[in-house]
mmCIF file of N, CA, C and O in Angstrom:
data_model
loop_
_atom_site.group_PDB
_atom_site.id
_atom_site.type_symbol
_atom_site.label_atom_id
_atom_site.label_comp_id
_atom_site.label_asym_id
_atom_site.label_seq_id
_atom_site.Cartn_x
_atom_site.Cartn_y
_atom_site.Cartn_z
ATOM 1 N N MET A 9 0.849 -1.177 0.000
ATOM 2 C CA MET A 9 0.000 0.000 0.000
ATOM 3 C C MET A 9 0.892 1.236 0.000
ATOM 4 O O MET A 9 1.843 1.324 0.735
ATOM 5 N N SER A 10 0.580 2.199 -0.812
ATOM 6 C CA SER A 10 1.419 3.377 -0.951
ATOM 7 C C SER A 10 0.677 4.615 -0.464
ATOM 8 O O SER A 10 -0.517 4.748 -0.649
ATOM 9 N N SER A 11 1.425 5.517 0.157
ATOM 10 C CA SER A 11 0.834 6.758 0.648
ATOM 11 C C SER A 11 0.916 7.830 -0.432
ATOM 12 O O SER A 11 1.729 7.737 -1.337
ATOM 13 N N PRO A 12 0.069 8.847 -0.325
ATOM 14 C CA PRO A 12 0.127 9.930 -1.299
ATOM 15 C C PRO A 12 1.408 10.759 -1.117
ATOM 16 O O PRO A 12 1.821 11.017 -0.003
ATOM 17 N N HIS A 13 2.044 11.107 -2.217
ATOM 18 C CA HIS A 13 3.237 11.946 -2.170
ATOM 19 C C HIS A 13 3.012 13.122 -3.093
ATOM 20 O O HIS A 13 2.722 12.908 -4.264
ATOM 21 N N PRO A 14 3.097 14.363 -2.746
ATOM 22 C CA PRO A 14 3.378 14.777 -1.382
ATOM 23 C C PRO A 14 2.184 14.497 -0.467
ATOM 24 O O PRO A 14 1.072 14.324 -0.929
ATOM 25 N N PHE A 15 2.442 14.471 0.807
ATOM 26 C CA PHE A 15 1.399 14.139 1.781
ATOM 27 C C PHE A 15 0.348 15.234 1.850
ATOM 28 O O PHE A 15 0.675 16.413 1.814
ATOM 29 N N ASP A 16 -0.905 14.835 1.995
ATOM 30 C CA ASP A 16 -1.966 15.821 2.138
ATOM 31 C C ASP A 16 -2.021 16.307 3.592
ATOM 32 O O ASP A 16 -1.347 15.775 4.473
ATOM 33 N N ASP A 17 -2.829 17.337 3.837
ATOM 34 C CA ASP A 17 -2.897 17.948 5.169
ATOM 35 C C ASP A 17 -3.346 16.959 6.230
ATOM 36 O O ASP A 17 -2.827 16.970 7.349
ATOM 37 N N ARG A 18 -4.321 16.115 5.907
ATOM 38 C CA ARG A 18 -4.817 15.150 6.898
ATOM 39 C C ARG A 18 -3.714 14.176 7.295
ATOM 40 O O ARG A 18 -3.516 13.886 8.478
ATOM 41 N N LEU A 19 -2.996 13.666 6.310
ATOM 42 C CA LEU A 19 -1.935 12.717 6.621
ATOM 43 C C LEU A 19 -0.827 13.385 7.431
ATOM 44 O O LEU A 19 -0.309 12.792 8.381
ATOM 45 N N MET A 20 -0.484 14.617 7.104
ATOM 46 C CA MET A 20 0.534 15.322 7.883
ATOM 47 C C MET A 20 0.078 15.517 9.329
ATOM 48 O O MET A 20 0.855 15.342 10.263
ATOM 49 N N ALA A 21 -1.187 15.860 9.516
ATOM 50 C CA ALA A 21 -1.725 16.015 10.871
ATOM 51 C C ALA A 21 -1.705 14.676 11.603
ATOM 52 O O ALA A 21 -1.364 14.607 12.796
ATOM 53 N N ASP A 22 -2.056 13.607 10.900
ATOM 54 C CA ASP A 22 -2.036 12.278 11.514
ATOM 55 C C ASP A 22 -0.615 11.847 11.872
ATOM 56 O O ASP A 22 -0.395 11.223 12.910
ATOM 57 N N LEU A 23 0.356 12.180 11.023
ATOM 58 C CA LEU A 23 1.748 11.853 11.333
ATOM 59 C C LEU A 23 2.211 12.582 12.590
ATOM 60 O O LEU A 23 2.874 11.986 13.454
ATOM 61 N N ALA A 24 1.854 13.848 12.701
ATOM 62 C CA ALA A 24 2.230 14.618 13.892
ATOM 63 C C ALA A 24 1.584 14.033 15.143
ATOM 64 O O ALA A 24 2.229 13.879 16.185
ATOM 65 N N ALA A 25 0.305 13.692 15.045
ATOM 66 C CA ALA A 25 -0.397 13.107 16.190
ATOM 67 C C ALA A 25 0.146 11.716 16.521
ATOM 68 O O ALA A 25 0.256 11.350 17.696
ATOM 69 N N ALA A 26 0.495 10.949 15.499
ATOM 70 C CA ALA A 26 1.093 9.628 15.732
ATOM 71 C C ALA A 26 2.419 9.784 16.461
ATOM 72 O O ALA A 26 2.746 9.011 17.363
ATOM 73 N N ALA A 27 3.173 10.780 16.088
ATOM 74 C CA ALA A 27 4.491 11.005 16.678
ATOM 75 C C ALA A 27 4.407 11.447 18.133
ATOM 76 O O ALA A 27 5.259 11.087 18.937
ATOM 77 N N ASP A 28 3.376 12.223 18.473
ATOM 78 C CA ASP A 28 3.295 12.708 19.852
ATOM 79 C C ASP A 28 2.347 11.898 20.731
ATOM 80 O O ASP A 28 2.113 12.230 21.878
ATOM 81 N N GLY A 29 1.792 10.825 20.179
ATOM 82 C CA GLY A 29 0.975 9.922 20.987
ATOM 83 C C GLY A 29 -0.463 10.348 21.174
ATOM 84 O O GLY A 29 -1.144 9.814 22.049
ATOM 85 N N THR A 30 -0.957 11.270 20.368
ATOM 86 C CA THR A 30 -2.331 11.739 20.551
ATOM 87 C C THR A 30 -3.295 11.225 19.493
ATOM 88 O O THR A 30 -4.466 11.593 19.514
ATOM 89 N N LEU A 31 -2.815 10.378 18.605
ATOM 90 C CA LEU A 31 -3.665 9.862 17.533
ATOM 91 C C LEU A 31 -4.534 8.716 18.039
ATOM 92 O O LEU A 31 -4.106 7.917 18.878
ATOM 93 N N ASP A 32 -5.750 8.653 17.533
ATOM 94 C CA ASP A 32 -6.667 7.552 17.849
ATOM 95 C C ASP A 32 -5.936 6.222 17.611
ATOM 96 O O ASP A 32 -5.264 6.063 16.596
ATOM 97 N N PRO A 33 -6.051 5.271 18.541
ATOM 98 C CA PRO A 33 -5.313 4.007 18.410
ATOM 99 C C PRO A 33 -5.546 3.268 17.090
ATOM 100 O O PRO A 33 -4.607 2.697 16.533
ATOM 101 N N ALA A 34 -6.754 3.279 16.573
ATOM 102 C CA ALA A 34 -7.027 2.589 15.313
ATOM 103 C C ALA A 34 -6.295 3.268 14.161
ATOM 104 O O ALA A 34 -5.693 2.601 13.304
ATOM 105 N N ARG A 35 -6.317 4.597 14.137
ATOM 106 C CA ARG A 35 -5.612 5.326 13.080
ATOM 107 C C ARG A 35 -4.095 5.200 13.280
ATOM 108 O O ARG A 35 -3.348 5.117 12.308
ATOM 109 N N GLN A 36 -3.646 5.151 14.530
ATOM 110 C CA GLN A 36 -2.229 4.959 14.819
ATOM 111 C C GLN A 36 -1.746 3.644 14.198
ATOM 112 O O GLN A 36 -0.708 3.605 13.538
ATOM 113 N N ALA A 37 -2.522 2.590 14.400
ATOM 114 C CA ALA A 37 -2.162 1.288 13.839
ATOM 115 C C ALA A 37 -2.121 1.347 12.313
ATOM 116 O O ALA A 37 -1.240 0.758 11.681
ATOM 117 N N GLU A 38 -3.067 2.072 11.739
ATOM 118 C CA GLU A 38 -3.101 2.216 10.285
ATOM 119 C C GLU A 38 -1.867 2.958 9.775
ATOM 120 O O GLU A 38 -1.232 2.539 8.788
ATOM 121 N N ILE A 39 -1.507 4.044 10.448
ATOM 122 C CA ILE A 39 -0.327 4.817 10.062
ATOM 123 C C ILE A 39 0.929 3.954 10.186
ATOM 124 O O ILE A 39 1.799 3.954 9.310
ATOM 125 N N GLU A 40 1.028 3.205 11.282
ATOM 126 C CA GLU A 40 2.194 2.334 11.483
ATOM 127 C C GLU A 40 2.281 1.284 10.374
ATOM 128 O O GLU A 40 3.371 0.996 9.873
ATOM 129 N N MET A 41 1.145 0.716 9.980
ATOM 130 C CA MET A 41 1.131 -0.283 8.918
ATOM 131 C C MET A 41 1.557 0.346 7.589
ATOM 132 O O MET A 41 2.357 -0.221 6.845
ATOM 133 N N LEU A 42 1.024 1.523 7.295
ATOM 134 C CA LEU A 42 1.399 2.212 6.065
ATOM 135 C C LEU A 42 2.902 2.520 6.051
ATOM 136 O O LEU A 42 3.571 2.320 5.040
ATOM 137 N N ALA A 43 3.410 2.987 7.180
ATOM 138 C CA ALA A 43 4.832 3.326 7.263
ATOM 139 C C ALA A 43 5.718 2.093 7.125
ATOM 140 O O ALA A 43 6.821 2.185 6.581
ATOM 141 N N ALA A 44 5.239 0.958 7.573
ATOM 142 C CA ALA A 44 6.019 -0.271 7.451
ATOM 143 C C ALA A 44 6.208 -0.682 6.000
ATOM 144 O O ALA A 44 7.141 -1.432 5.683
ATOM 145 N N HIS A 45 5.346 -0.200 5.126
ATOM 146 C CA HIS A 45 5.396 -0.571 3.713
ATOM 147 C C HIS A 45 5.774 0.595 2.795
ATOM 148 O O HIS A 45 5.709 0.457 1.574
ATOM 149 N N ASP A 46 6.119 1.733 3.362
ATOM 150 C CA ASP A 46 6.411 2.910 2.552
ATOM 151 C C ASP A 46 7.574 3.663 3.196
ATOM 152 O O ASP A 46 7.412 4.301 4.241
ATOM 153 N N ASP A 47 8.742 3.591 2.576
ATOM 154 C CA ASP A 47 9.934 4.212 3.152
ATOM 155 C C ASP A 47 9.817 5.718 3.289
ATOM 156 O O ASP A 47 10.321 6.297 4.263
ATOM 157 N N VAL A 48 9.161 6.367 2.349
ATOM 158 C CA VAL A 48 9.005 7.819 2.420
ATOM 159 C C VAL A 48 8.113 8.191 3.603
ATOM 160 O O VAL A 48 8.418 9.115 4.367
ATOM 161 N N LEU A 49 7.033 7.472 3.778
ATOM 162 C CA LEU A 49 6.136 7.718 4.910
ATOM 163 C C LEU A 49 6.837 7.393 6.229
ATOM 164 O O LEU A 49 6.713 8.136 7.210
ATOM 165 N N ALA A 50 7.586 6.304 6.263
ATOM 166 C CA ALA A 50 8.323 5.929 7.474
ATOM 167 C C ALA A 50 9.314 7.026 7.856
ATOM 168 O O ALA A 50 9.452 7.368 9.035
ATOM 169 N N ASP A 51 9.995 7.582 6.861
ATOM 170 C CA ASP A 51 10.939 8.667 7.122
ATOM 171 C C ASP A 51 10.217 9.902 7.657
ATOM 172 O O ASP A 51 10.683 10.542 8.597
ATOM 173 N N ALA A 52 9.072 10.226 7.071
ATOM 174 C CA ALA A 52 8.300 11.386 7.536
ATOM 175 C C ALA A 52 7.830 11.180 8.972
ATOM 176 O O ALA A 52 7.883 12.109 9.797
ATOM 177 N N LEU A 53 7.394 9.975 9.303
ATOM 178 C CA LEU A 53 6.959 9.676 10.671
ATOM 179 C C LEU A 53 8.135 9.791 11.636
ATOM 180 O O LEU A 53 8.005 10.365 12.719
ATOM 181 N N GLU A 54 9.284 9.295 11.233
ATOM 182 C CA GLU A 54 10.472 9.386 12.093
ATOM 183 C C GLU A 54 10.884 10.839 12.304
ATOM 184 O O GLU A 54 11.269 11.231 13.409
ATOM 185 N N ARG A 55 10.806 11.652 11.258
ATOM 186 C CA ARG A 55 11.123 13.077 11.407
ATOM 187 C C ARG A 55 10.143 13.762 12.353
ATOM 188 O O ARG A 55 10.544 14.611 13.155
ATOM 189 N N GLN A 56 8.864 13.387 12.288
ATOM 190 C CA GLN A 56 7.872 13.946 13.214
ATOM 191 C C GLN A 56 8.178 13.521 14.652
ATOM 192 O O GLN A 56 8.065 14.325 15.578
ATOM 193 N N ARG A 57 8.557 12.272 14.832
ATOM 194 C CA ARG A 57 8.913 11.787 16.185
ATOM 195 C C ARG A 57 10.123 12.539 16.727
ATOM 196 O O ARG A 57 10.166 12.896 17.906
ATOM 197 N N HIS A 58 11.107 12.766 15.874
ATOM 198 C CA HIS A 58 12.299 13.511 16.283
ATOM 199 C C HIS A 58 11.915 14.938 16.680
ATOM 200 O O HIS A 58 12.370 15.442 17.716
ATOM 201 N N ALA A 59 11.083 15.582 15.882
ATOM 202 C CA ALA A 59 10.646 16.948 16.187
ATOM 203 C C ALA A 59 9.876 16.993 17.505
ATOM 204 O O ALA A 59 10.093 17.892 18.326
ATOM 205 N N ALA A 60 8.995 16.016 17.730
ATOM 206 C CA ALA A 60 8.229 15.974 18.982
ATOM 207 C C ALA A 60 9.168 15.808 20.171
ATOM 208 O O ALA A 60 8.979 16.448 21.217
ATOM 209 N N ALA A 61 10.192 14.971 20.025
ATOM 210 C CA ALA A 61 11.159 14.769 21.109
ATOM 211 C C ALA A 61 11.937 16.053 21.389
ATOM 212 O O ALA A 61 12.188 16.400 22.551
ATOM 213 N N LEU A 62 12.322 16.763 20.349
ATOM 214 C CA LEU A 62 13.029 18.034 20.533
ATOM 215 C C LEU A 62 12.154 19.048 21.262
ATOM 216 O O LEU A 62 12.627 19.759 22.151
ATOM 217 N N ILE A 63 10.891 19.111 20.889
ATOM 218 C CA ILE A 63 9.971 20.053 21.541
ATOM 219 C C ILE A 63 9.794 19.681 23.007
ATOM 220 O O ILE A 63 9.838 20.548 23.886
ATOM 221 N N ARG A 64 9.584 18.384 23.282
ATOM 222 C CA ARG A 64 9.449 17.959 24.686
ATOM 223 C C ARG A 64 10.695 18.324 25.482
ATOM 224 O O ARG A 64 10.607 18.803 26.603
ATOM 225 N N GLY A 65 11.859 18.102 24.897
ATOM 226 C CA GLY A 65 13.106 18.425 25.583
ATOM 227 C C GLY A 65 13.276 19.915 25.817
ATOM 228 O O GLY A 65 13.742 20.339 26.870
ATOM 229 N N ALA A 66 12.888 20.704 24.842
ATOM 230 C CA ALA A 66 13.041 22.153 24.950
ATOM 231 C C ALA A 66 12.093 22.757 25.971
ATOM 232 O O ALA A 66 12.377 23.804 26.543
ATOM 233 N N THR A 67 10.975 22.109 26.191
ATOM 234 C CA THR A 67 9.976 22.671 27.106
ATOM 235 C C THR A 67 9.949 21.982 28.463
ATOM 236 O O THR A 67 9.146 22.342 29.321
ATOM 237 N N ALA A 68 10.841 21.036 28.682
ATOM 238 C CA ALA A 68 10.814 20.263 29.924
ATOM 239 C C ALA A 68 10.962 21.133 31.167
ATOM 240 O O ALA A 68 10.354 20.867 32.196
ATOM 241 N N ASP A 69 11.754 22.175 31.068
ATOM 242 C CA ASP A 69 12.019 23.021 32.235
ATOM 243 C C ASP A 69 11.256 24.339 32.205
ATOM 244 O O ASP A 69 11.526 25.224 33.005
ATOM 245 N N VAL A 70 10.307 24.469 31.283
ATOM 246 C CA VAL A 70 9.544 25.712 31.164
ATOM 247 C C VAL A 70 8.374 25.665 32.143
ATOM 248 O O VAL A 70 7.665 24.669 32.248
ATOM 249 N N ARG A 71 8.211 26.737 32.853
ATOM 250 C CA ARG A 71 7.124 26.834 33.828
ATOM 251 C C ARG A 71 6.494 28.215 33.688
ATOM 252 O O ARG A 71 7.193 29.207 33.503
ATOM 253 N N ALA A 72 5.179 28.237 33.779
ATOM 254 C CA ALA A 72 4.470 29.520 33.723
ATOM 255 C C ALA A 72 4.878 30.367 34.923
ATOM 256 O O ALA A 72 5.127 29.841 36.013
ATOM 257 N N PRO A 73 4.935 31.690 34.735
ATOM 258 C CA PRO A 73 5.278 32.570 35.854
ATOM 259 C C PRO A 73 4.288 32.397 37.006
ATOM 260 O O PRO A 73 3.096 32.123 36.793
ATOM 261 N N ASP A 74 4.788 32.569 38.219
ATOM 262 C CA ASP A 74 3.938 32.414 39.399
ATOM 263 C C ASP A 74 2.740 33.344 39.372
ATOM 264 O O ASP A 74 1.647 32.973 39.799
ATOM 265 N N SER A 75 2.919 34.562 38.843
ATOM 266 C CA SER A 75 1.804 35.512 38.783
ATOM 267 C C SER A 75 0.689 34.986 37.872
ATOM 268 O O SER A 75 -0.503 35.126 38.193
ATOM 269 N N LEU A 76 1.041 34.367 36.761
ATOM 270 C CA LEU A 76 0.038 33.789 35.865
ATOM 271 C C LEU A 76 -0.637 32.599 36.529
ATOM 272 O O LEU A 76 -1.861 32.454 36.468
ATOM 273 N N ARG A 77 0.129 31.763 37.186
ATOM 274 C CA ARG A 77 -0.438 30.600 37.862
ATOM 275 C C ARG A 77 -1.413 31.050 38.962
ATOM 276 O O ARG A 77 -2.486 30.471 39.127
ATOM 277 N N ALA A 78 -1.059 32.093 39.698
ATOM 278 C CA ALA A 78 -1.929 32.608 40.762
ATOM 279 C C ALA A 78 -3.214 33.173 40.170
ATOM 280 O O ALA A 78 -4.307 32.950 40.713
ATOM 281 N N GLU A 79 -3.102 33.890 39.055
ATOM 282 C CA GLU A 79 -4.291 34.463 38.407
ATOM 283 C C GLU A 79 -5.215 33.354 37.902
ATOM 284 O O GLU A 79 -6.444 33.429 38.059
ATOM 285 N N LEU A 80 -4.664 32.337 37.317
ATOM 286 C CA LEU A 80 -5.483 31.211 36.854
ATOM 287 C C LEU A 80 -6.164 30.511 38.030
ATOM 288 O O LEU A 80 -7.335 30.138 37.939
ATOM 289 N N GLU A 81 -5.460 30.345 39.108
ATOM 290 C CA GLU A 81 -6.044 29.728 40.306
ATOM 291 C C GLU A 81 -7.171 30.600 40.851
ATOM 292 O O GLU A 81 -8.235 30.102 41.221
ATOM 293 N N ARG A 82 -6.955 31.911 40.868
ATOM 294 C CA ARG A 82 -7.998 32.835 41.339
ATOM 295 C C ARG A 82 -9.233 32.735 40.474
ATOM 296 O O ARG A 82 -10.361 32.649 40.972
ATOM 297 N N LEU A 83 -9.046 32.707 39.158
ATOM 298 C CA LEU A 83 -10.185 32.599 38.240
ATOM 299 C C LEU A 83 -10.902 31.264 38.399
ATOM 300 O O LEU A 83 -12.132 31.195 38.329
ATOM 301 N N ARG A 84 -10.153 30.218 38.575
ATOM 302 C CA ARG A 84 -10.771 28.890 38.752
ATOM 303 C C ARG A 84 -11.584 28.820 40.035
ATOM 304 O O ARG A 84 -12.690 28.295 40.068
ATOM 305 N N ASN A 85 -11.071 29.412 41.106
ATOM 306 C CA ASN A 85 -11.783 29.406 42.384
ATOM 307 C C ASN A 85 -13.024 30.297 42.358
ATOM 308 O O ASN A 85 -13.956 30.078 43.130
ATOM 309 N N ARG A 86 -13.040 31.280 41.481
ATOM 310 C CA ARG A 86 -14.186 32.186 41.377
ATOM 311 C C ARG A 86 -15.399 31.479 40.826
ATOM 312 O O ARG A 86 -16.528 31.857 41.084
ATOM 313 N N ARG A 87 -15.197 30.435 40.060
ATOM 314 C CA ARG A 87 -16.316 29.698 39.480
ATOM 315 C C ARG A 87 -16.942 28.895 40.524
ATOM 316 O O ARG A 87 -17.619 28.299 40.947
#
C-alpha cells in the first residue's frame, strides 16, 4: 500500500499526532502499517517523532510565571 506523495494535510496532521501519541489508536495502527510498507512515509513519521522529542526536551524546564499561575487559580476558584 502506498501513501500519497506529497502528503496531504490530513496525513501530515495524523503523522504529527502519531508522533506525539495523541492519535486515535485505530488510526495509529493504520499509520504504522502504512509506514512499514512505505519508506518515504516511514521517514516522515520518524522526522515527526524527532521533532516531537526536541519540543518535549526544549519545554521540559519551562514553567508559567507564578503571577500567571496565581491568576489562573484565582479565576478557577471564582467559578
